[in-house]
mmCIF file of C-alpha atoms and ligand atoms in Angstrom:
data_model
loop_
_atom_site.group_PDB
_atom_site.id
_atom_site.type_symbol
_atom_site.label_atom_id
_atom_site.label_comp_id
_atom_site.label_asym_id
_atom_site.label_seq_id
_atom_site.Cartn_x
_atom_site.Cartn_y
_atom_site.Cartn_z
ATOM 1 C CA MET A 1 -64.789 -53.648 -0.057
ATOM 2 C CA LYS A 2 -67.495 -52.476 -2.588
ATOM 3 C CA GLU A 3 -68.957 -49.647 -0.423
ATOM 4 C CA LYS A 4 -65.207 -48.741 0.548
ATOM 5 C CA LEU A 5 -64.498 -48.147 -3.039
ATOM 6 C CA ASN A 6 -68.502 -46.140 -2.994
ATOM 7 C CA ASP A 7 -67.594 -43.933 -0.257
ATOM 8 C CA LEU A 8 -63.762 -43.303 -1.426
ATOM 9 C CA ARG A 9 -65.622 -42.066 -4.979
ATOM 10 C CA ALA A 10 -67.867 -39.980 -3.250
ATOM 11 C CA ALA A 11 -65.534 -38.810 -0.753
ATOM 12 C CA VAL A 12 -63.381 -37.677 -2.987
ATOM 13 C CA ARG A 13 -66.354 -35.446 -5.104
ATOM 14 C CA ALA A 14 -66.786 -33.748 -2.201
ATOM 15 C CA GLU A 15 -63.147 -33.032 -1.353
ATOM 16 C CA LEU A 16 -62.286 -32.018 -5.311
ATOM 17 C CA PHE A 17 -63.323 -28.388 -4.991
ATOM 18 C CA SER A 18 -61.668 -27.866 -1.603
ATOM 19 C CA PRO A 19 -58.137 -27.593 -2.719
ATOM 20 C CA GLU A 20 -57.710 -23.238 -4.070
ATOM 21 C CA THR A 21 -53.993 -24.315 -5.057
ATOM 22 C CA VAL A 22 -52.426 -26.704 -7.571
ATOM 23 C CA ARG A 23 -50.065 -28.092 -4.672
ATOM 24 C CA GLU A 24 -53.664 -28.779 -2.353
ATOM 25 C CA LEU A 25 -54.133 -30.569 -5.343
ATOM 26 C CA GLU A 26 -51.546 -32.644 -5.702
ATOM 27 C CA ALA A 27 -52.421 -33.479 -1.686
ATOM 28 C CA LEU A 28 -55.294 -35.172 -2.194
ATOM 29 C CA ARG A 29 -54.043 -37.471 -5.396
ATOM 30 C CA VAL A 30 -51.121 -38.177 -3.273
ATOM 31 C CA LYS A 31 -53.745 -39.183 -0.323
ATOM 32 C CA TYR A 32 -56.199 -41.367 -2.629
ATOM 33 C CA LEU A 33 -54.294 -42.911 -5.478
ATOM 34 C CA GLY A 34 -50.439 -42.863 -3.882
ATOM 35 C CA LYS A 35 -48.663 -45.446 -3.090
ATOM 36 C CA LYS A 36 -49.640 -45.271 -0.108
ATOM 37 C CA GLY A 37 -53.328 -43.792 -0.576
ATOM 38 C CA GLU A 38 -56.536 -44.870 0.117
ATOM 39 C CA ILE A 39 -57.392 -46.650 -3.586
ATOM 40 C CA THR A 40 -53.743 -48.666 -3.545
ATOM 41 C CA ALA A 41 -54.604 -50.121 0.054
ATOM 42 C CA ILE A 42 -57.564 -51.435 -1.294
ATOM 43 C CA LEU A 43 -56.091 -52.761 -4.527
ATOM 44 C CA LYS A 44 -53.109 -54.457 -2.129
ATOM 45 C CA GLN A 45 -56.253 -56.270 -0.405
ATOM 46 C CA MET A 46 -57.405 -57.377 -3.350
ATOM 47 C CA GLY A 47 -56.050 -61.246 -2.784
ATOM 48 C CA ALA A 48 -57.597 -61.250 -0.149
ATOM 49 C CA LEU A 49 -60.867 -61.828 -2.330
ATOM 50 C CA SER A 50 -62.746 -65.076 -3.532
ATOM 51 C CA ALA A 51 -62.211 -66.033 -7.286
ATOM 52 C CA GLU A 52 -65.316 -64.461 -8.126
ATOM 53 C CA GLU A 53 -65.523 -61.618 -5.979
ATOM 54 C CA ARG A 54 -61.727 -60.319 -7.496
ATOM 55 C CA PRO A 55 -62.683 -59.315 -10.895
ATOM 56 C CA ILE A 56 -65.409 -57.453 -10.084
ATOM 57 C CA ILE A 57 -63.937 -55.866 -7.122
ATOM 58 C CA GLY A 58 -60.793 -55.157 -9.177
ATOM 59 C CA ALA A 59 -62.851 -54.029 -12.456
ATOM 60 C CA LEU A 60 -64.607 -51.297 -9.724
ATOM 61 C CA ALA A 61 -61.606 -50.683 -8.039
ATOM 62 C CA ASN A 62 -60.030 -49.519 -11.967
ATOM 63 C CA ALA A 63 -62.958 -47.297 -12.481
ATOM 64 C CA VAL A 64 -63.463 -45.757 -9.229
ATOM 65 C CA ARG A 65 -59.642 -45.162 -9.693
ATOM 66 C CA GLU A 66 -59.647 -43.505 -13.221
ATOM 67 C CA GLU A 67 -62.518 -41.821 -12.227
ATOM 68 C CA ILE A 68 -60.794 -39.774 -9.456
ATOM 69 C CA GLU A 69 -57.867 -39.245 -12.256
ATOM 70 C CA ALA A 70 -60.043 -37.775 -14.404
ATOM 71 C CA ALA A 71 -61.972 -35.842 -11.269
ATOM 72 C CA ILE A 72 -57.946 -34.431 -10.292
ATOM 73 C CA ALA A 73 -56.769 -33.215 -13.740
ATOM 74 C CA ALA A 74 -60.036 -31.357 -14.411
ATOM 75 C CA ARG A 75 -60.144 -29.603 -11.420
ATOM 76 C CA ALA A 76 -56.393 -29.180 -12.084
ATOM 77 C CA ALA A 77 -56.686 -27.278 -15.441
ATOM 78 C CA GLU A 78 -59.791 -25.156 -13.430
ATOM 79 C CA ILE A 79 -57.105 -24.262 -11.433
ATOM 80 C CA GLU A 80 -54.900 -23.388 -13.176
ATOM 81 C CA ASN A 81 -57.267 -21.755 -15.375
ATOM 82 C CA ALA A 82 -57.949 -19.687 -12.689
ATOM 83 C CA ASN A 83 -54.221 -18.999 -12.053
ATOM 84 C CA LEU A 84 -54.143 -17.731 -15.135
ATOM 85 C CA THR A 85 -56.920 -15.392 -15.211
ATOM 86 C CA ALA A 86 -55.753 -13.863 -11.996
ATOM 87 C CA GLN A 87 -52.230 -12.975 -12.628
ATOM 88 C CA LEU A 88 -54.110 -11.446 -16.473
ATOM 89 C CA SER A 89 -55.986 -9.579 -14.879
ATOM 90 C CA ALA A 90 -53.271 -8.209 -12.283
ATOM 91 C CA GLU A 91 -50.802 -7.953 -14.841
ATOM 92 C CA LYS A 92 -52.765 -6.144 -17.418
ATOM 93 C CA ILE A 93 -51.010 -2.772 -18.795
ATOM 94 C CA ASP A 94 -53.312 0.577 -19.003
ATOM 95 C CA VAL A 95 -52.009 1.936 -22.252
ATOM 96 C CA THR A 96 -53.618 5.526 -20.679
ATOM 97 C CA VAL A 97 -51.078 6.211 -17.948
ATOM 98 C CA PRO A 98 -48.954 8.404 -18.906
ATOM 99 C CA GLY A 99 -45.419 8.027 -19.289
ATOM 100 C CA THR A 100 -42.246 8.322 -17.763
ATOM 101 C CA PRO A 101 -40.169 11.339 -19.832
ATOM 102 C CA ALA A 102 -37.309 10.205 -21.358
ATOM 103 C CA ALA A 103 -34.560 12.473 -20.300
ATOM 104 C CA VAL A 104 -33.301 13.710 -23.253
ATOM 105 C CA GLY A 105 -29.952 15.530 -24.100
ATOM 106 C CA HIS A 106 -28.519 19.266 -25.440
ATOM 107 C CA ARG A 107 -25.287 20.319 -26.758
ATOM 108 C CA HIS A 108 -23.125 20.595 -24.279
ATOM 109 C CA PRO A 109 -21.882 25.140 -23.419
ATOM 110 C CA MET A 110 -18.708 24.753 -25.480
ATOM 111 C CA SER A 111 -20.780 23.717 -28.198
ATOM 112 C CA ILE A 112 -23.611 25.996 -27.910
ATOM 113 C CA VAL A 113 -20.997 29.079 -27.619
ATOM 114 C CA LEU A 114 -18.611 27.480 -30.828
ATOM 115 C CA ASP A 115 -21.434 27.066 -33.220
ATOM 116 C CA GLU A 116 -23.090 31.174 -32.242
ATOM 117 C CA ALA A 117 -19.478 32.238 -32.805
ATOM 118 C CA LYS A 118 -19.325 29.804 -36.176
ATOM 119 C CA ASP A 119 -22.550 31.198 -37.174
ATOM 120 C CA ILE A 120 -21.430 34.761 -36.909
ATOM 121 C CA PHE A 121 -17.722 34.229 -38.476
ATOM 122 C CA LEU A 122 -19.737 32.912 -41.079
ATOM 123 C CA SER A 123 -21.692 36.061 -41.547
ATOM 124 C CA MET A 124 -18.589 38.384 -41.422
ATOM 125 C CA GLY A 125 -17.889 35.890 -44.499
ATOM 126 C CA PHE A 126 -15.319 33.722 -43.293
ATOM 127 C CA ALA A 127 -14.885 30.096 -44.139
ATOM 128 C CA ILE A 128 -14.162 27.081 -41.419
ATOM 129 C CA ALA A 129 -10.505 25.002 -41.812
ATOM 130 C CA GLU A 130 -9.068 22.405 -40.119
ATOM 131 C CA GLY A 131 -5.812 21.239 -39.267
ATOM 132 C CA PRO A 132 -4.663 18.132 -37.632
ATOM 133 C CA GLU A 133 -4.104 18.084 -33.613
ATOM 134 C CA VAL A 134 -0.704 15.634 -33.971
ATOM 135 C CA GLU A 135 1.546 18.967 -35.558
ATOM 136 C CA LEU A 136 5.463 19.001 -37.079
ATOM 137 C CA SER A 137 7.045 21.390 -35.160
ATOM 138 C CA VAL A 138 7.819 23.248 -38.688
ATOM 139 C CA TYR A 139 3.918 24.083 -38.585
ATOM 140 C CA ASP A 140 3.540 24.862 -34.798
ATOM 141 C CA PHE A 141 6.992 26.630 -34.268
ATOM 142 C CA ASP A 142 8.713 27.498 -37.018
ATOM 143 C CA LYS A 143 6.867 29.096 -40.135
ATOM 144 C CA LEU A 144 5.497 30.888 -36.958
ATOM 145 C CA ASN A 145 8.462 32.743 -36.606
ATOM 146 C CA ILE A 146 9.154 30.798 -32.975
ATOM 147 C CA PRO A 147 12.901 29.560 -33.900
ATOM 148 C CA VAL A 148 14.669 27.220 -31.480
ATOM 149 C CA GLY A 149 15.590 27.707 -28.548
ATOM 150 C CA HIS A 150 11.813 29.638 -27.878
ATOM 151 C CA THR A 151 10.080 28.350 -24.007
ATOM 152 C CA VAL A 152 7.593 27.461 -25.927
ATOM 153 C CA ARG A 153 9.750 24.704 -27.646
ATOM 154 C CA GLU A 154 10.652 23.088 -24.170
ATOM 155 C CA TRP A 155 9.768 19.639 -23.109
ATOM 156 C CA SER A 156 8.443 20.996 -20.108
ATOM 157 C CA ASP A 157 5.849 22.536 -22.184
ATOM 158 C CA THR A 158 4.894 20.664 -25.396
ATOM 159 C CA PHE A 159 4.107 16.737 -25.749
ATOM 160 C CA TYR A 160 6.299 15.418 -28.187
ATOM 161 C CA ILE A 161 5.265 12.268 -30.599
ATOM 162 C CA THR A 162 9.008 12.210 -31.988
ATOM 163 C CA GLU A 163 12.247 11.431 -29.822
ATOM 164 C CA ASP A 164 13.281 14.532 -32.665
ATOM 165 C CA GLU A 165 11.129 17.281 -31.382
ATOM 166 C CA SER A 166 9.699 17.433 -35.377
ATOM 167 C CA VAL A 167 6.355 16.309 -34.368
ATOM 168 C CA HIS A 168 4.164 17.422 -31.346
ATOM 169 C CA LEU A 169 0.464 17.657 -30.233
ATOM 170 C CA ARG A 170 -0.342 21.095 -31.061
ATOM 171 C CA CYS A 171 -0.136 23.797 -28.626
ATOM 172 C CA GLN A 172 -1.954 26.417 -30.731
ATOM 173 C CA THR A 173 -4.457 26.949 -33.781
ATOM 174 C CA SER A 174 -2.082 28.832 -35.247
ATOM 175 C CA PRO A 175 -0.417 26.293 -37.221
ATOM 176 C CA VAL A 176 -3.518 25.903 -39.262
ATOM 177 C CA GLN A 177 -2.886 29.747 -40.428
ATOM 178 C CA VAL A 178 0.295 28.524 -42.769
ATOM 179 C CA ARG A 179 -1.099 25.564 -43.659
ATOM 180 C CA VAL A 180 -4.008 27.774 -45.062
ATOM 181 C CA MET A 181 -1.958 30.362 -46.778
ATOM 182 C CA GLU A 182 0.184 27.512 -48.313
ATOM 183 C CA GLY A 183 -2.796 25.947 -50.114
ATOM 184 C CA GLN A 184 -4.628 29.576 -50.822
ATOM 185 C CA LYS A 185 -3.586 32.961 -52.495
ATOM 186 C CA PRO A 186 -5.208 36.047 -50.908
ATOM 187 C CA PRO A 187 -8.251 37.092 -50.284
ATOM 188 C CA ILE A 188 -8.017 34.674 -47.630
ATOM 189 C CA ARG A 189 -10.708 34.620 -44.411
ATOM 190 C CA ILE A 190 -11.013 31.964 -42.479
ATOM 191 C CA ILE A 191 -11.570 30.417 -39.008
ATOM 192 C CA SER A 192 -10.265 26.953 -37.439
ATOM 193 C CA PRO A 193 -11.466 26.011 -34.413
ATOM 194 C CA GLY A 194 -10.016 23.112 -32.233
ATOM 195 C CA ARG A 195 -8.323 21.282 -29.593
ATOM 196 C CA VAL A 196 -4.835 22.657 -28.397
ATOM 197 C CA TYR A 197 -2.483 20.806 -25.621
ATOM 198 C CA ARG A 198 -0.208 22.639 -22.976
ATOM 199 C CA LYS A 199 1.907 21.150 -20.451
ATOM 200 C CA ASP A 200 -0.637 22.287 -17.846
ATOM 201 C CA GLU A 201 -1.397 21.076 -14.454
ATOM 202 C CA VAL A 202 -5.406 21.341 -14.138
ATOM 203 C CA ASP A 203 -7.030 24.271 -12.396
ATOM 204 C CA ALA A 204 -9.922 26.752 -12.706
ATOM 205 C CA THR A 205 -8.101 28.699 -15.752
ATOM 206 C CA HIS A 206 -6.205 25.590 -16.618
ATOM 207 C CA SER A 207 -5.910 21.870 -18.445
ATOM 208 C CA PRO A 208 -3.232 20.072 -20.460
ATOM 209 C CA MET A 209 -6.438 20.398 -23.201
ATOM 210 C CA PHE A 210 -7.572 22.868 -24.633
ATOM 211 C CA HIS A 211 -9.539 24.644 -27.337
ATOM 212 C CA GLN A 212 -8.743 27.760 -29.302
ATOM 213 C CA ILE A 213 -10.849 29.603 -32.397
ATOM 214 C CA GLU A 214 -7.955 30.871 -35.023
ATOM 215 C CA GLY A 215 -8.858 33.597 -37.303
ATOM 216 C CA LEU A 216 -6.940 34.875 -40.151
ATOM 217 C CA VAL A 217 -7.674 37.459 -42.744
ATOM 218 C CA VAL A 218 -5.259 38.437 -45.678
ATOM 219 C CA ASP A 219 -5.855 40.507 -47.919
ATOM 220 C CA LYS A 220 -4.777 44.125 -49.987
ATOM 221 C CA GLY A 221 -4.860 47.202 -47.380
ATOM 222 C CA ILE A 222 -5.849 45.075 -44.529
ATOM 223 C CA THR A 223 -5.395 46.701 -41.146
ATOM 224 C CA LEU A 224 -5.093 47.208 -37.331
ATOM 225 C CA GLY A 225 -8.594 49.005 -37.884
ATOM 226 C CA ASP A 226 -10.517 45.350 -39.264
ATOM 227 C CA LEU A 227 -9.022 43.571 -36.343
ATOM 228 C CA LYS A 228 -10.853 46.163 -33.669
ATOM 229 C CA GLY A 229 -14.013 46.322 -36.207
ATOM 230 C CA THR A 230 -13.797 42.286 -36.807
ATOM 231 C CA LEU A 231 -13.431 41.171 -33.234
ATOM 232 C CA ASN A 232 -15.924 44.321 -31.361
ATOM 233 C CA THR A 233 -18.286 42.669 -33.765
ATOM 234 C CA LEU A 234 -17.737 38.965 -31.949
ATOM 235 C CA VAL A 235 -17.758 40.679 -28.283
ATOM 236 C CA GLU A 236 -21.044 42.376 -29.259
ATOM 237 C CA ARG A 237 -23.076 39.767 -30.501
ATOM 238 C CA LEU A 238 -21.745 36.938 -28.330
ATOM 239 C CA TYR A 239 -22.174 39.516 -24.748
ATOM 240 C CA GLY A 240 -24.517 41.869 -26.122
ATOM 241 C CA ALA A 241 -24.849 45.256 -27.828
ATOM 242 C CA GLY A 242 -22.069 47.605 -25.697
ATOM 243 C CA THR A 243 -19.880 45.224 -24.192
ATOM 244 C CA LYS A 244 -16.491 46.324 -23.983
ATOM 245 C CA THR A 245 -13.350 45.625 -25.125
ATOM 246 C CA ARG A 246 -10.039 46.436 -24.204
ATOM 247 C CA PHE A 247 -6.551 45.854 -26.466
ATOM 248 C CA ARG A 248 -3.706 46.029 -24.378
ATOM 249 C CA PRO A 249 0.215 45.839 -26.468
ATOM 250 C CA HIS A 250 1.271 42.419 -26.135
ATOM 251 C CA HIS A 251 4.262 39.895 -27.794
ATOM 252 C CA PHE A 252 3.789 36.921 -30.036
ATOM 253 C CA PRO A 253 6.507 36.145 -32.419
ATOM 254 C CA PHE A 254 4.503 35.610 -35.737
ATOM 255 C CA THR A 255 2.644 38.936 -35.237
ATOM 256 C CA GLU A 256 3.418 42.597 -35.782
ATOM 257 C CA PRO A 257 2.330 43.986 -33.477
ATOM 258 C CA SER A 258 0.434 42.167 -31.263
ATOM 259 C CA CYS A 259 -2.784 42.861 -29.030
ATOM 260 C CA GLU A 260 -4.125 40.776 -26.111
ATOM 261 C CA VAL A 261 -7.921 42.044 -26.081
ATOM 262 C CA ASP A 262 -9.824 41.712 -22.714
ATOM 263 C CA VAL A 263 -13.858 41.864 -22.269
ATOM 264 C CA GLN A 264 -15.313 43.888 -19.523
ATOM 265 C CA CYS A 265 -15.785 41.159 -16.361
ATOM 266 C CA PHE A 266 -19.248 39.605 -16.260
ATOM 267 C CA VAL A 267 -19.543 39.375 -12.600
ATOM 268 C CA CYS A 268 -18.736 43.198 -11.471
ATOM 269 C CA GLY A 269 -18.832 44.959 -14.589
ATOM 270 C CA GLY A 270 -15.351 46.184 -14.205
ATOM 271 C CA GLU A 271 -14.982 47.504 -10.682
ATOM 272 C CA GLY A 272 -12.500 44.570 -10.007
ATOM 273 C CA CYS A 273 -13.312 41.597 -8.169
ATOM 274 C CA ARG A 274 -12.262 38.175 -7.265
ATOM 275 C CA VAL A 275 -13.661 36.742 -10.687
ATOM 276 C CA CYS A 276 -10.841 39.215 -12.905
ATOM 277 C CA LYS A 277 -8.765 39.397 -10.074
ATOM 278 C CA GLY A 278 -9.391 42.748 -9.293
ATOM 279 C CA GLU A 279 -8.721 44.175 -13.028
ATOM 280 C CA GLY A 280 -11.671 44.515 -13.895
ATOM 281 C CA TRP A 281 -11.090 43.010 -17.142
ATOM 282 C CA ILE A 282 -11.101 39.402 -18.189
ATOM 283 C CA GLU A 283 -8.361 38.259 -21.382
ATOM 284 C CA LEU A 284 -10.180 36.751 -24.149
ATOM 285 C CA LEU A 285 -7.941 36.618 -27.103
ATOM 286 C CA GLY A 286 -4.306 36.596 -28.770
ATOM 287 C CA SER A 287 -4.263 39.128 -32.001
ATOM 288 C CA GLY A 288 -1.757 41.479 -34.507
ATOM 289 C CA MET A 289 -0.641 41.710 -37.900
ATOM 290 C CA VAL A 290 0.732 39.153 -39.393
ATOM 291 C CA HIS A 291 4.455 39.132 -39.248
ATOM 292 C CA PRO A 292 5.468 40.141 -42.253
ATOM 293 C CA LYS A 293 8.488 37.147 -41.997
ATOM 294 C CA VAL A 294 5.290 34.594 -42.072
ATOM 295 C CA LEU A 295 4.376 35.967 -45.502
ATOM 296 C CA ALA A 296 6.998 35.890 -46.968
ATOM 297 C CA GLY A 297 7.449 32.148 -45.528
ATOM 298 C CA VAL A 298 4.218 31.186 -47.044
ATOM 299 C CA GLY A 299 5.182 32.654 -50.318
ATOM 300 C CA ILE A 300 2.774 35.844 -49.725
ATOM 301 C CA ASP A 301 4.543 39.201 -50.106
ATOM 302 C CA PRO A 302 4.301 41.707 -47.549
ATOM 303 C CA ASP A 303 4.276 44.734 -49.484
ATOM 304 C CA VAL A 304 1.678 44.129 -51.180
ATOM 305 C CA TYR A 305 -0.418 41.492 -48.955
ATOM 306 C CA SER A 306 -1.102 42.719 -45.021
ATOM 307 C CA GLY A 307 -3.586 40.656 -42.358
ATOM 308 C CA PHE A 308 -4.139 39.575 -39.031
ATOM 309 C CA ALA A 309 -4.991 37.031 -37.115
ATOM 310 C CA PHE A 310 -6.602 35.849 -33.380
ATOM 311 C CA GLY A 311 -6.800 32.660 -31.155
ATOM 312 C CA ILE A 312 -9.549 33.051 -29.232
ATOM 313 C CA GLY A 313 -9.660 30.843 -25.580
ATOM 314 C CA LEU A 314 -13.106 28.818 -26.270
ATOM 315 C CA GLU A 315 -13.507 27.820 -22.561
ATOM 316 C CA ARG A 316 -11.984 31.344 -21.790
ATOM 317 C CA MET A 317 -14.994 32.298 -24.242
ATOM 318 C CA THR A 318 -17.726 30.364 -22.794
ATOM 319 C CA MET A 319 -17.196 31.026 -18.977
ATOM 320 C CA LEU A 320 -17.445 34.505 -19.938
ATOM 321 C CA ARG A 321 -20.880 34.135 -21.320
ATOM 322 C CA TYR A 322 -22.446 32.458 -18.962
ATOM 323 C CA GLY A 323 -20.722 33.426 -16.053
ATOM 324 C CA ILE A 324 -18.796 30.185 -15.235
ATOM 325 C CA ASP A 325 -16.258 31.279 -12.835
ATOM 326 C CA ASP A 326 -13.722 27.727 -12.881
ATOM 327 C CA MET A 327 -12.839 25.376 -16.082
ATOM 328 C CA ARG A 328 -13.516 22.628 -14.421
ATOM 329 C CA LEU A 329 -16.837 22.722 -14.477
ATOM 330 C CA LEU A 330 -16.514 22.079 -18.302
ATOM 331 C CA PHE A 331 -14.558 19.515 -18.481
ATOM 332 C CA GLU A 332 -15.903 17.193 -15.890
ATOM 333 C CA ASN A 333 -19.767 15.943 -17.293
ATOM 334 C CA ASP A 334 -21.588 16.578 -13.774
ATOM 335 C CA MET A 335 -25.035 16.491 -14.502
ATOM 336 C CA ARG A 336 -25.919 18.105 -11.909
ATOM 337 C CA PHE A 337 -24.137 21.504 -13.582
ATOM 338 C CA LEU A 338 -24.502 20.823 -17.276
ATOM 339 C CA GLY A 339 -28.613 20.564 -16.737
ATOM 340 C CA GLN A 340 -28.318 24.311 -16.642
ATOM 341 C CA PHE A 341 -27.934 25.360 -20.589
HETATM 342 N N1 LIG B 401 -1.770 30.971 -30.596
HETATM 343 C C1 LIG B 401 -1.758 32.217 -29.425
HETATM 344 C C2 LIG B 401 -2.040 31.754 -28.107
HETATM 345 O O1 LIG B 401 -2.028 30.770 -28.472
HETATM 346 C C3 LIG B 401 -3.276 33.624 -29.661
HETATM 347 C C4 LIG B 401 -2.373 34.202 -30.688
HETATM 348 C C5 LIG B 401 -1.863 35.260 -30.672
HETATM 349 C C6 LIG B 401 -2.912 33.858 -32.355
HETATM 350 C C7 LIG B 401 -2.098 36.149 -31.898
HETATM 351 C C8 LIG B 401 -2.815 34.644 -33.294
HETATM 352 C C9 LIG B 401 -2.622 35.695 -33.198
HETATM 353 O O2 LIG B 401 -3.254 33.880 -34.626
HETATM 354 O O3 LIG B 401 -2.094 36.366 -33.926
HETATM 355 O O4 LIG B 401 -1.957 32.544 -26.839
#
């Protein structure tokens, strides 16, 4: 038995270096030290020994068992160390490899054009005014000379907030004119950009929510010539020197006379094409001389003061600036489109 134990000790020493993994090493431990292992088998036979032999063999068996346990534990530590080293070198981070650049966003094309327009107006001495999007009908309609019964006041055109029709989502930025004139004496020179709402179906040129830039100038001796000069300056600065405009007679309840202003088509240059529907011109804004009734309504004497006003569609302005022929592209958030600006 003594021999057997010494053989086992030698066998374990010889086998100890073949396991490469913790699992293989565990199999080795089971083989010798497990319940059915070889050492265990020897220990079970101890009963057959004589009383003199028993303590000697017992001590040897325990010593061999402890030695094997220690050897296996040492080898386990070795394997774990080797694993860790291998893992560390495999996961080594090369800090000199160039990183993946993070995608940096940029302004929406409408914000770019709005900022350009603001700069142009600020350079002409305009200030920027703001007004509410949920507006009193008195400001959006009555005080702009749009009496009860006018078509824009229909439920089918306007998003009413209250049953009695006194509060709604503004359908134009023009009420800001009234709010500014009520709070400020002439000379007045403001623009007011913002969202407006109409019950329109979405198509290439319509959306139930869109943006306008309102403009208002009131002072002594303001004429239609000032209106034309201001708007031509805007158009040439936005679209390039020499860009042609066309002032067309029109009707708005709050201006007299009124006109619409068209810009020469960016696609055909005035020849007539699909984008301008054969006209050669694209409508950009509505404008006119502030109606004497509107001035009188806010306590400004129309015999002393006169003014001009305009309302520009920001979507139109942006489409003209970049040659975009479908308004929906501006709202769909398709990065393939927006990434181009
Ligand atoms: N508010 C008009 C619209 O929504 C545009 C407009 C026309 C604004 C004439 C004005 C103006 O200030 O004077 O179509």
